[in-house]
Amino acid sequence: MNTAAAFRNLYGYEAAGIWSAPGRVNLIGEHTDYNQGFVFPLAIDRRARIAAAPRQDGLLRLATTAPGDPAEIRVTDLAPGRLTGWSRYLAGVHWAFGLRGVHVPGMDILLDSDVPVGAGLSSSAAVECAAALAVRELSGSEVPDLVLLCQQAENEFAGAPTGILDQSASLLAEAGHALFLDCRSRESRLVPLDLAEEAMALLVIDTKVSHAHDSGGYAERRGDCERAAEALGVASLRDLTLPDLVLAAPQLDRRAYQRARHVVSENARVLTAVAHLEAGRPIRGLGQVLASSHESLRDDFEVSCPELDLAVETAMAAGAAGARMTGGGFGGSAVALVSRPEAERIGAAVVRAFERSGYAAPEVFAVEPGPGARRDA
Ligand code: GLA
């Protein structure tokens, strides 16, 4: 059943519209966004769809086609902590519009998403960005910066201290392109990424190890980076080059040095990757920077896990041009850049390796750079 029909079935009338936004994979540039650095993600061809209609009585009713209880709350009662679970990503957007002085009406909303949850593919940003388009239109408001609005919903309402990578990718990406974003200036540009033309494919390997950015390691890494920047007297790690860091090494303990080295080297790798593609060189040539990024995330930033490492090692051994964990880490997904005719064989090799190691079966699928957030109907 499509989203419009599911809304009609549930609420007994037609939705005012359907809005959708994609999940993302980050090609390269991990844990750099909150250090004001560079990222290079693409939207994937998996999307969160929102069917919505305004209500006159100030009630917000939220439902999902996925397993999950519906939620109901008055718009005037919205506050962080009032809702838990999946519905806080939707309600948080309503709340963030309210903070900006927008009079937001009550609404009936149905979420229908095929972005895998907990897989490090930004299922929550996809929900927020689709909801932001719906709420902006249905409240007749003109809030210009939906990236920051959605990030605020995620940080303050849903309680996950993330950067702007995911929401920027979901809102600004375009089909057939990756998005180069400077997280300090917020300048961005689209870089063509035509995988099919070069007979390449991007495989997502969802390890099924669930990550959660509102607990533990992610916030700890942010803290490590802030302390390292402070110790070195810079506003953020973005302001350092590798030679700067080597010279400043005596001022940092081992762990802070490693965290900083990841961020500084990762920023350089993003610039290398962007320059490579913009010079019209083969996509396959990105393999080495992807592989180095993974090593740095594993050894210096320490956000990988055995399943992600196995996915990357097996894909590389089976002939991938490059592979790395993508997203925040501690589980979630890896991406592998492979030649199209070999995609199936490499995916199967990873599945077999997981089986031999006694890990839960991963899900392997190819993604294409898809369109960003938009109104569908
Ligand atoms: C998660 C966060 C992003 C970013 C990545 C790591 O996906 O939501 O803001 O920090 O981790 O690059």
mmCIF file of C-alpha atoms and ligand atoms in Angstrom:
data_model
loop_
_atom_site.group_PDB
_atom_site.id
_atom_site.type_symbol
_atom_site.label_atom_id
_atom_site.label_comp_id
_atom_site.label_asym_id
_atom_site.label_seq_id
_atom_site.Cartn_x
_atom_site.Cartn_y
_atom_site.Cartn_z
ATOM 1 C CA MET A 1 0.000 0.000 0.000
ATOM 2 C CA ASN A 2 1.390 3.436 -0.813
ATOM 3 C CA THR A 3 1.754 6.173 1.785
ATOM 4 C CA ALA A 4 -1.314 8.148 0.665
ATOM 5 C CA ALA A 5 -3.547 5.067 0.825
ATOM 6 C CA ALA A 6 -2.128 4.083 4.211
ATOM 7 C CA PHE A 7 -2.946 7.580 5.539
ATOM 8 C CA ARG A 8 -6.516 7.357 4.176
ATOM 9 C CA ASN A 9 -6.938 3.923 5.751
ATOM 10 C CA LEU A 10 -5.719 5.091 9.123
ATOM 11 C CA TYR A 11 -7.288 8.527 9.475
ATOM 12 C CA GLY A 12 -10.309 8.140 7.178
ATOM 13 C CA TYR A 13 -9.593 11.144 4.925
ATOM 14 C CA GLU A 14 -7.054 12.318 2.339
ATOM 15 C CA ALA A 15 -3.650 13.697 3.365
ATOM 16 C CA ALA A 16 -2.895 17.263 2.297
ATOM 17 C CA GLY A 17 0.359 16.075 0.755
ATOM 18 C CA ILE A 18 3.274 13.627 0.769
ATOM 19 C CA TRP A 19 6.815 14.788 1.516
ATOM 20 C CA SER A 20 9.913 12.619 1.514
ATOM 21 C CA ALA A 21 13.590 12.778 2.418
ATOM 22 C CA PRO A 22 16.428 10.285 1.960
ATOM 23 C CA GLY A 23 18.838 8.512 4.263
ATOM 24 C CA ARG A 24 22.516 8.980 3.463
ATOM 25 C CA VAL A 25 25.841 7.253 3.291
ATOM 26 C CA ASN A 26 28.892 9.300 3.985
ATOM 27 C CA LEU A 27 31.454 8.585 1.292
ATOM 28 C CA ILE A 28 34.180 10.113 3.430
ATOM 29 C CA GLY A 29 34.588 12.725 6.191
ATOM 30 C CA GLU A 30 33.667 10.953 9.433
ATOM 31 C CA HIS A 31 33.488 12.649 12.821
ATOM 32 C CA THR A 32 34.598 15.857 11.142
ATOM 33 C CA ASP A 33 31.243 17.696 11.085
ATOM 34 C CA TYR A 34 31.228 18.674 14.774
ATOM 35 C CA ASN A 35 34.873 19.690 14.400
ATOM 36 C CA GLN A 36 33.810 22.245 11.777
ATOM 37 C CA GLY A 37 35.524 20.213 9.072
ATOM 38 C CA PHE A 38 34.637 18.705 5.706
ATOM 39 C CA VAL A 39 32.193 15.953 4.796
ATOM 40 C CA PHE A 40 31.319 14.277 1.495
ATOM 41 C CA PRO A 41 28.049 12.324 1.780
ATOM 42 C CA LEU A 42 25.413 11.273 -0.737
ATOM 43 C CA ALA A 43 21.691 10.724 -0.365
ATOM 44 C CA ILE A 44 20.664 7.125 -0.923
ATOM 45 C CA ASP A 45 17.674 5.791 -2.788
ATOM 46 C CA ARG A 46 15.870 4.893 0.445
ATOM 47 C CA ARG A 47 13.490 7.451 1.876
ATOM 48 C CA ALA A 48 11.236 8.438 4.746
ATOM 49 C CA ARG A 49 7.809 9.500 3.459
ATOM 50 C CA ILE A 50 5.438 11.666 5.474
ATOM 51 C CA ALA A 51 1.735 11.969 4.711
ATOM 52 C CA ALA A 52 0.263 14.860 6.680
ATOM 53 C CA ALA A 53 -2.818 17.023 7.063
ATOM 54 C CA PRO A 54 -3.450 19.974 9.403
ATOM 55 C CA ARG A 55 -5.984 19.772 12.248
ATOM 56 C CA GLN A 56 -7.921 22.679 13.705
ATOM 57 C CA ASP A 57 -7.824 21.521 17.333
ATOM 58 C CA GLY A 58 -4.087 21.773 18.097
ATOM 59 C CA LEU A 59 -3.642 18.020 18.454
ATOM 60 C CA LEU A 60 -0.623 16.282 16.926
ATOM 61 C CA ARG A 61 -1.294 12.640 16.074
ATOM 62 C CA LEU A 62 1.671 10.568 14.940
ATOM 63 C CA ALA A 63 1.652 7.078 13.475
ATOM 64 C CA THR A 64 4.065 4.854 11.564
ATOM 65 C CA THR A 65 3.633 2.008 9.098
ATOM 66 C CA ALA A 66 6.534 0.272 10.910
ATOM 67 C CA PRO A 67 6.002 -1.541 14.207
ATOM 68 C CA GLY A 68 5.671 1.185 16.851
ATOM 69 C CA ASP A 69 2.868 2.657 18.944
ATOM 70 C CA PRO A 70 1.088 5.785 17.730
ATOM 71 C CA ALA A 71 1.570 8.948 19.797
ATOM 72 C CA GLU A 72 -0.703 11.890 20.507
ATOM 73 C CA ILE A 73 0.181 15.223 22.093
ATOM 74 C CA ARG A 74 -1.099 18.819 22.032
ATOM 75 C CA VAL A 75 1.240 21.107 20.107
ATOM 76 C CA THR A 76 1.302 23.456 23.109
ATOM 77 C CA ASP A 77 2.526 20.604 25.330
ATOM 78 C CA LEU A 78 5.556 19.748 23.190
ATOM 79 C CA ALA A 79 8.777 19.778 25.193
ATOM 80 C CA PRO A 80 11.939 17.674 25.244
ATOM 81 C CA GLY A 81 11.423 14.490 27.227
ATOM 82 C CA ARG A 82 7.643 14.337 26.645
ATOM 83 C CA LEU A 83 7.881 11.618 24.001
ATOM 84 C CA THR A 84 10.146 8.611 23.634
ATOM 85 C CA GLY A 85 10.946 6.301 20.737
ATOM 86 C CA TRP A 86 10.426 6.895 17.037
ATOM 87 C CA SER A 87 7.804 9.667 17.395
ATOM 88 C CA ARG A 88 10.223 12.149 18.979
ATOM 89 C CA TYR A 89 11.949 12.711 15.632
ATOM 90 C CA LEU A 90 8.656 13.932 14.156
ATOM 91 C CA ALA A 91 7.435 15.837 17.187
ATOM 92 C CA GLY A 92 10.868 17.454 17.629
ATOM 93 C CA VAL A 93 10.484 19.160 14.269
ATOM 94 C CA HIS A 94 7.101 20.592 15.261
ATOM 95 C CA TRP A 95 8.664 21.799 18.490
ATOM 96 C CA ALA A 96 11.642 23.416 16.692
ATOM 97 C CA PHE A 97 9.290 25.382 14.403
ATOM 98 C CA GLY A 98 7.456 26.588 17.505
ATOM 99 C CA LEU A 99 10.762 27.784 19.009
ATOM 100 C CA ARG A 100 11.210 29.968 15.943
ATOM 101 C CA GLY A 101 7.918 31.701 16.604
ATOM 102 C CA VAL A 102 5.986 29.817 13.925
ATOM 103 C CA HIS A 103 2.359 29.115 14.792
ATOM 104 C CA VAL A 104 2.270 25.403 14.003
ATOM 105 C CA PRO A 105 -1.159 23.794 13.671
ATOM 106 C CA GLY A 106 -2.017 20.360 15.005
ATOM 107 C CA MET A 107 -1.619 17.628 12.403
ATOM 108 C CA ASP A 108 -2.300 14.029 11.557
ATOM 109 C CA ILE A 109 0.941 12.476 10.340
ATOM 110 C CA LEU A 110 1.814 9.057 9.019
ATOM 111 C CA LEU A 111 5.460 8.035 8.611
ATOM 112 C CA ASP A 112 6.329 5.413 6.016
ATOM 113 C CA SER A 113 10.074 4.804 5.700
ATOM 114 C CA ASP A 114 12.305 2.269 3.995
ATOM 115 C CA VAL A 115 15.539 3.642 5.474
ATOM 116 C CA PRO A 116 16.831 0.853 7.747
ATOM 117 C CA VAL A 117 16.720 1.949 11.395
ATOM 118 C CA GLY A 118 19.876 1.731 13.532
ATOM 119 C CA ALA A 119 22.009 1.000 10.476
ATOM 120 C CA GLY A 120 23.977 4.261 10.509
ATOM 121 C CA LEU A 121 22.146 5.485 7.393
ATOM 122 C CA SER A 122 20.463 8.467 9.072
ATOM 123 C CA SER A 123 16.954 7.130 9.288
ATOM 124 C CA SER A 124 16.241 9.771 11.936
ATOM 125 C CA ALA A 125 17.482 12.686 9.815
ATOM 126 C CA ALA A 126 15.356 11.394 6.919
ATOM 127 C CA VAL A 127 12.280 11.547 9.168
ATOM 128 C CA GLU A 128 13.142 15.015 10.447
ATOM 129 C CA CYS A 129 13.842 16.458 7.007
ATOM 130 C CA ALA A 130 10.651 15.070 5.439
ATOM 131 C CA ALA A 131 8.667 16.336 8.440
ATOM 132 C CA ALA A 132 10.337 19.753 8.201
ATOM 133 C CA LEU A 133 9.175 20.186 4.602
ATOM 134 C CA ALA A 134 5.642 19.107 5.534
ATOM 135 C CA VAL A 135 5.406 21.312 8.622
ATOM 136 C CA ARG A 136 6.927 24.331 6.880
ATOM 137 C CA GLU A 137 4.385 24.118 4.092
ATOM 138 C CA LEU A 138 1.351 23.301 6.218
ATOM 139 C CA SER A 139 2.099 26.091 8.653
ATOM 140 C CA GLY A 140 2.695 28.573 5.837
ATOM 141 C CA SER A 141 6.027 29.558 7.337
ATOM 142 C CA GLU A 142 9.250 30.480 5.597
ATOM 143 C CA VAL A 143 11.949 29.266 7.989
ATOM 144 C CA PRO A 144 14.973 29.294 5.666
ATOM 145 C CA ASP A 145 17.454 27.028 7.449
ATOM 146 C CA LEU A 146 15.932 23.603 7.810
ATOM 147 C CA VAL A 147 19.328 21.958 8.388
ATOM 148 C CA LEU A 148 19.799 23.714 11.725
ATOM 149 C CA LEU A 149 16.143 23.309 12.639
ATOM 150 C CA CYS A 150 16.315 19.543 12.114
ATOM 151 C CA GLN A 151 19.648 19.309 13.916
ATOM 152 C CA GLN A 152 18.102 21.102 16.880
ATOM 153 C CA ALA A 153 15.204 18.631 16.898
ATOM 154 C CA GLU A 154 17.711 15.764 16.922
ATOM 155 C CA ASN A 155 20.014 17.306 19.573
ATOM 156 C CA GLU A 156 17.573 18.842 21.998
ATOM 157 C CA PHE A 157 14.302 17.002 21.507
ATOM 158 C CA ALA A 158 15.521 13.511 20.596
ATOM 159 C CA GLY A 159 18.636 13.857 22.773
ATOM 160 C CA ALA A 160 21.325 12.809 20.280
ATOM 161 C CA PRO A 161 24.312 15.228 20.210
ATOM 162 C CA THR A 162 25.015 14.925 16.467
ATOM 163 C CA GLY A 163 26.474 17.376 13.923
ATOM 164 C CA ILE A 164 24.988 18.676 10.656
ATOM 165 C CA LEU A 165 26.194 15.939 8.308
ATOM 166 C CA ASP A 166 23.013 13.891 8.132
ATOM 167 C CA GLN A 167 20.462 16.685 7.811
ATOM 168 C CA SER A 168 22.608 18.520 5.240
ATOM 169 C CA ALA A 169 22.902 15.399 3.107
ATOM 170 C CA SER A 170 19.192 14.675 3.289
ATOM 171 C CA LEU A 171 18.115 18.224 2.455
ATOM 172 C CA LEU A 172 20.780 19.336 -0.025
ATOM 173 C CA ALA A 173 21.854 16.241 -1.972
ATOM 174 C CA GLU A 174 20.840 15.554 -5.540
ATOM 175 C CA ALA A 175 20.562 12.409 -7.646
ATOM 176 C CA GLY A 176 23.784 11.401 -9.385
ATOM 177 C CA HIS A 177 25.927 13.551 -7.091
ATOM 178 C CA ALA A 178 27.763 13.582 -3.783
ATOM 179 C CA LEU A 179 27.657 16.708 -1.621
ATOM 180 C CA PHE A 180 30.873 18.406 -0.545
ATOM 181 C CA LEU A 181 30.142 20.460 2.567
ATOM 182 C CA ASP A 182 32.330 22.734 4.650
ATOM 183 C CA CYS A 183 30.719 22.437 8.079
ATOM 184 C CA ARG A 184 32.210 25.739 9.251
ATOM 185 C CA SER A 185 31.149 28.093 6.447
ATOM 186 C CA ARG A 186 28.227 25.833 5.480
ATOM 187 C CA GLU A 187 29.235 26.304 1.838
ATOM 188 C CA SER A 188 28.504 23.242 -0.230
ATOM 189 C CA ARG A 189 28.729 22.040 -3.780
ATOM 190 C CA LEU A 190 27.492 19.021 -5.655
ATOM 191 C CA VAL A 191 30.079 16.756 -7.267
ATOM 192 C CA PRO A 192 28.955 14.367 -10.019
ATOM 193 C CA LEU A 193 29.160 10.704 -9.005
ATOM 194 C CA ASP A 194 27.956 8.573 -11.877
ATOM 195 C CA LEU A 195 28.627 5.071 -10.594
ATOM 196 C CA ALA A 196 26.790 3.304 -13.418
ATOM 197 C CA GLU A 197 28.763 5.050 -16.153
ATOM 198 C CA GLU A 198 32.014 3.714 -14.713
ATOM 199 C CA ALA A 199 30.517 0.286 -13.985
ATOM 200 C CA MET A 200 31.089 0.844 -10.275
ATOM 201 C CA ALA A 201 28.715 0.176 -7.365
ATOM 202 C CA LEU A 202 28.501 1.300 -3.780
ATOM 203 C CA LEU A 203 27.564 -1.558 -1.477
ATOM 204 C CA VAL A 204 26.130 -0.914 1.947
ATOM 205 C CA ILE A 205 26.887 -3.654 4.440
ATOM 206 C CA ASP A 206 24.515 -3.287 7.377
ATOM 207 C CA THR A 207 26.187 -5.232 10.167
ATOM 208 C CA LYS A 208 22.942 -5.269 12.190
ATOM 209 C CA VAL A 209 24.986 -4.207 15.189
ATOM 210 C CA SER A 210 22.810 -1.435 16.468
ATOM 211 C CA HIS A 211 24.391 1.890 17.349
ATOM 212 C CA ALA A 212 22.822 4.627 19.474
ATOM 213 C CA HIS A 213 24.225 8.134 19.358
ATOM 214 C CA ASP A 214 22.333 9.330 22.396
ATOM 215 C CA SER A 215 24.403 7.094 24.620
ATOM 216 C CA GLY A 216 28.070 6.783 25.316
ATOM 217 C CA GLY A 217 30.814 6.730 22.768
ATOM 218 C CA TYR A 218 29.694 9.424 20.348
ATOM 219 C CA ALA A 219 29.419 12.138 22.996
ATOM 220 C CA GLU A 220 32.679 10.942 24.513
ATOM 221 C CA ARG A 221 34.485 11.408 21.179
ATOM 222 C CA ARG A 222 33.058 14.911 20.843
ATOM 223 C CA GLY A 223 34.404 15.698 24.281
ATOM 224 C CA ASP A 224 37.854 14.289 23.396
ATOM 225 C CA CYS A 225 37.982 16.529 20.316
ATOM 226 C CA GLU A 226 36.900 19.644 22.202
ATOM 227 C CA ARG A 227 39.514 19.059 24.887
ATOM 228 C CA ALA A 228 42.253 18.481 22.284
ATOM 229 C CA ALA A 229 41.320 21.730 20.474
ATOM 230 C CA GLU A 230 41.336 23.607 23.754
ATOM 231 C CA ALA A 231 44.715 22.207 24.776
ATOM 232 C CA LEU A 232 46.129 23.358 21.441
ATOM 233 C CA GLY A 233 44.538 26.795 21.618
ATOM 234 C CA VAL A 234 42.423 26.504 18.456
ATOM 235 C CA ALA A 235 38.685 27.046 18.036
ATOM 236 C CA SER A 236 38.314 23.582 16.557
ATOM 237 C CA LEU A 237 40.477 20.782 15.168
ATOM 238 C CA ARG A 238 39.569 22.098 11.727
ATOM 239 C CA ASP A 239 42.203 24.772 12.266
ATOM 240 C CA LEU A 240 45.120 22.320 12.353
ATOM 241 C CA THR A 241 47.266 20.699 9.681
ATOM 242 C CA LEU A 242 49.146 17.443 10.212
ATOM 243 C CA PRO A 243 52.503 19.248 10.599
ATOM 244 C CA ASP A 244 50.913 21.556 13.238
ATOM 245 C CA LEU A 245 49.744 18.527 15.102
ATOM 246 C CA VAL A 246 53.059 16.725 14.977
ATOM 247 C CA LEU A 247 54.777 19.808 16.419
ATOM 248 C CA ALA A 248 52.134 20.153 19.141
ATOM 249 C CA ALA A 249 52.215 16.478 20.083
ATOM 250 C CA PRO A 250 53.984 17.025 23.432
ATOM 251 C CA GLN A 251 50.993 19.082 24.619
ATOM 252 C CA LEU A 252 48.560 16.183 24.202
ATOM 253 C CA ASP A 253 48.204 12.835 25.872
ATOM 254 C CA ARG A 254 48.268 9.782 23.611
ATOM 255 C CA ARG A 255 44.499 9.479 23.290
ATOM 256 C CA ALA A 256 43.903 13.162 22.529
ATOM 257 C CA TYR A 257 46.689 13.033 19.937
ATOM 258 C CA GLN A 258 45.110 10.067 18.195
ATOM 259 C CA ARG A 259 41.639 11.644 18.175
ATOM 260 C CA ALA A 260 43.056 14.855 16.719
ATOM 261 C CA ARG A 261 45.146 12.972 14.168
ATOM 262 C CA HIS A 262 42.026 11.244 12.888
ATOM 263 C CA VAL A 263 40.113 14.502 12.448
ATOM 264 C CA VAL A 264 42.977 16.370 10.811
ATOM 265 C CA SER A 265 43.887 13.532 8.445
ATOM 266 C CA GLU A 266 40.233 12.860 7.618
ATOM 267 C CA ASN A 267 39.694 16.470 6.574
ATOM 268 C CA ALA A 268 42.681 16.120 4.244
ATOM 269 C CA ARG A 269 41.263 12.886 2.844
ATOM 270 C CA VAL A 270 37.946 14.577 2.055
ATOM 271 C CA LEU A 271 39.741 17.296 0.103
ATOM 272 C CA THR A 272 41.738 14.638 -1.746
ATOM 273 C CA ALA A 273 38.590 12.729 -2.654
ATOM 274 C CA VAL A 274 36.759 15.835 -3.866
ATOM 275 C CA ALA A 275 39.755 17.028 -5.913
ATOM 276 C CA HIS A 276 40.074 13.555 -7.431
ATOM 277 C CA LEU A 277 36.494 13.471 -8.664
ATOM 278 C CA GLU A 278 36.422 17.105 -9.732
ATOM 279 C CA ALA A 279 39.507 16.474 -11.873
ATOM 280 C CA GLY A 280 37.451 13.836 -13.691
ATOM 281 C CA ARG A 281 39.572 10.923 -12.499
ATOM 282 C CA PRO A 282 38.060 7.419 -12.184
ATOM 283 C CA ILE A 283 35.793 6.771 -9.179
ATOM 284 C CA ARG A 284 37.743 3.577 -8.511
ATOM 285 C CA GLY A 285 40.721 5.767 -7.571
ATOM 286 C CA LEU A 286 38.923 6.792 -4.358
ATOM 287 C CA GLY A 287 39.597 3.313 -2.973
ATOM 288 C CA GLN A 288 42.810 4.169 -1.152
ATOM 289 C CA VAL A 289 41.418 7.191 0.736
ATOM 290 C CA LEU A 290 38.388 5.157 1.777
ATOM 291 C CA ALA A 291 40.636 2.395 3.110
ATOM 292 C CA SER A 292 42.845 4.888 4.992
ATOM 293 C CA SER A 293 39.771 6.524 6.477
ATOM 294 C CA HIS A 294 38.683 3.197 7.910
ATOM 295 C CA GLU A 295 42.094 2.509 9.420
ATOM 296 C CA SER A 296 42.085 5.919 11.040
ATOM 297 C CA LEU A 297 38.574 5.468 12.457
ATOM 298 C CA ARG A 298 39.524 2.031 13.744
ATOM 299 C CA ASP A 299 42.941 2.785 15.232
ATOM 300 C CA ASP A 300 42.970 6.511 16.069
ATOM 301 C CA PHE A 301 39.328 7.372 16.662
ATOM 302 C CA GLU A 302 38.379 3.896 17.929
ATOM 303 C CA VAL A 303 34.784 3.919 16.760
ATOM 304 C CA SER A 304 34.784 0.741 14.677
ATOM 305 C CA CYS A 305 33.790 -2.694 15.962
ATOM 306 C CA PRO A 306 34.768 -6.266 15.015
ATOM 307 C CA GLU A 307 31.806 -6.660 12.648
ATOM 308 C CA LEU A 308 32.617 -3.441 10.759
ATOM 309 C CA ASP A 309 36.278 -4.432 10.552
ATOM 310 C CA LEU A 310 35.364 -7.857 9.223
ATOM 311 C CA ALA A 311 33.048 -6.320 6.614
ATOM 312 C CA VAL A 312 35.796 -3.963 5.435
ATOM 313 C CA GLU A 313 38.606 -6.555 5.475
ATOM 314 C CA THR A 314 36.542 -9.153 3.658
ATOM 315 C CA ALA A 315 35.308 -6.719 1.007
ATOM 316 C CA MET A 316 38.901 -5.565 0.390
ATOM 317 C CA ALA A 317 40.255 -9.110 0.238
ATOM 318 C CA ALA A 318 37.492 -10.008 -2.231
ATOM 319 C CA GLY A 319 38.520 -7.184 -4.565
ATOM 320 C CA ALA A 320 36.732 -3.997 -3.455
ATOM 321 C CA ALA A 321 38.503 -0.831 -4.584
ATOM 322 C CA GLY A 322 37.968 0.598 -1.107
ATOM 323 C CA ALA A 323 35.781 0.097 1.952
ATOM 324 C CA ARG A 324 35.152 1.830 5.246
ATOM 325 C CA MET A 325 32.680 2.142 8.070
ATOM 326 C CA THR A 326 30.195 4.964 7.432
ATOM 327 C CA GLY A 327 28.340 7.141 9.938
ATOM 328 C CA GLY A 328 29.041 7.388 13.632
ATOM 329 C CA GLY A 329 30.333 3.831 14.077
ATOM 330 C CA PHE A 330 30.040 1.456 17.061
ATOM 331 C CA GLY A 331 27.972 -0.705 14.710
ATOM 332 C CA GLY A 332 25.799 0.338 11.799
ATOM 333 C CA SER A 333 27.058 0.018 8.251
ATOM 334 C CA ALA A 334 30.185 -0.167 6.141
ATOM 335 C CA VAL A 335 30.344 0.920 2.504
ATOM 336 C CA ALA A 336 32.379 -0.803 -0.160
ATOM 337 C CA LEU A 337 33.238 0.681 -3.530
ATOM 338 C CA VAL A 338 33.274 -2.213 -5.975
ATOM 339 C CA SER A 339 33.105 -2.816 -9.678
ATOM 340 C CA ARG A 340 29.547 -3.558 -10.708
ATOM 341 C CA PRO A 341 30.114 -7.044 -12.162
ATOM 342 C CA GLU A 342 31.815 -8.067 -8.904
ATOM 343 C CA ALA A 343 29.250 -6.594 -6.519
ATOM 344 C CA GLU A 344 27.318 -9.790 -5.973
ATOM 345 C CA ARG A 345 30.397 -11.936 -5.430
ATOM 346 C CA ILE A 346 31.924 -9.459 -2.957
ATOM 347 C CA GLY A 347 28.636 -9.138 -1.056
ATOM 348 C CA ALA A 348 28.367 -12.918 -0.835
ATOM 349 C CA ALA A 349 31.938 -13.167 0.468
ATOM 350 C CA VAL A 350 31.064 -10.774 3.298
ATOM 351 C CA VAL A 351 27.933 -12.739 4.187
ATOM 352 C CA ARG A 352 29.952 -15.974 4.300
ATOM 353 C CA ALA A 353 32.651 -14.407 6.479
ATOM 354 C CA PHE A 354 30.004 -13.258 8.993
ATOM 355 C CA GLU A 355 28.544 -16.736 9.043
ATOM 356 C CA ARG A 356 31.963 -18.301 9.690
ATOM 357 C CA SER A 357 32.601 -15.855 12.550
ATOM 358 C CA GLY A 358 29.253 -16.649 14.157
ATOM 359 C CA TYR A 359 27.952 -13.077 13.657
ATOM 360 C CA ALA A 360 24.318 -12.306 12.801
ATOM 361 C CA ALA A 361 23.742 -12.183 9.028
ATOM 362 C CA PRO A 362 24.493 -8.720 7.596
ATOM 363 C CA GLU A 363 22.272 -7.129 4.975
ATOM 364 C CA VAL A 364 24.137 -6.161 1.824
ATOM 365 C CA PHE A 365 22.603 -3.896 -0.811
ATOM 366 C CA ALA A 366 23.728 -1.460 -3.488
ATOM 367 C CA VAL A 367 22.789 2.222 -3.244
ATOM 368 C CA GLU A 368 22.672 4.946 -5.889
ATOM 369 C CA PRO A 369 23.055 8.675 -5.210
ATOM 370 C CA GLY A 370 19.396 9.695 -4.951
ATOM 371 C CA PRO A 371 17.491 12.972 -4.792
ATOM 372 C CA GLY A 372 17.282 15.105 -1.639
ATOM 373 C CA ALA A 373 14.175 16.053 0.334
ATOM 374 C CA ARG A 374 11.149 17.148 -1.691
ATOM 375 C CA ARG A 375 7.376 17.200 -1.931
ATOM 376 C CA ASP A 376 6.219 14.070 -3.756
ATOM 377 C CA ALA A 377 2.481 14.642 -4.091
HETATM 378 C C1 GLA B 1 26.534 10.462 13.000
HETATM 379 C C2 GLA B 1 26.114 11.906 13.285
HETATM 380 C C3 GLA B 1 26.767 12.879 12.309
HETATM 381 C C4 GLA B 1 28.269 12.646 12.202
HETATM 382 C C5 GLA B 1 28.589 11.163 12.026
HETATM 383 C C6 GLA B 1 30.060 10.873 12.066
HETATM 384 O O1 GLA B 1 26.008 10.054 11.783
HETATM 385 O O2 GLA B 1 24.724 12.015 13.197
HETATM 386 O O3 GLA B 1 26.476 14.209 12.674
HETATM 387 O O4 GLA B 1 28.935 13.179 13.306
HETATM 388 O O5 GLA B 1 27.945 10.369 12.999
HETATM 389 O O6 GLA B 1 30.682 11.403 10.965
#
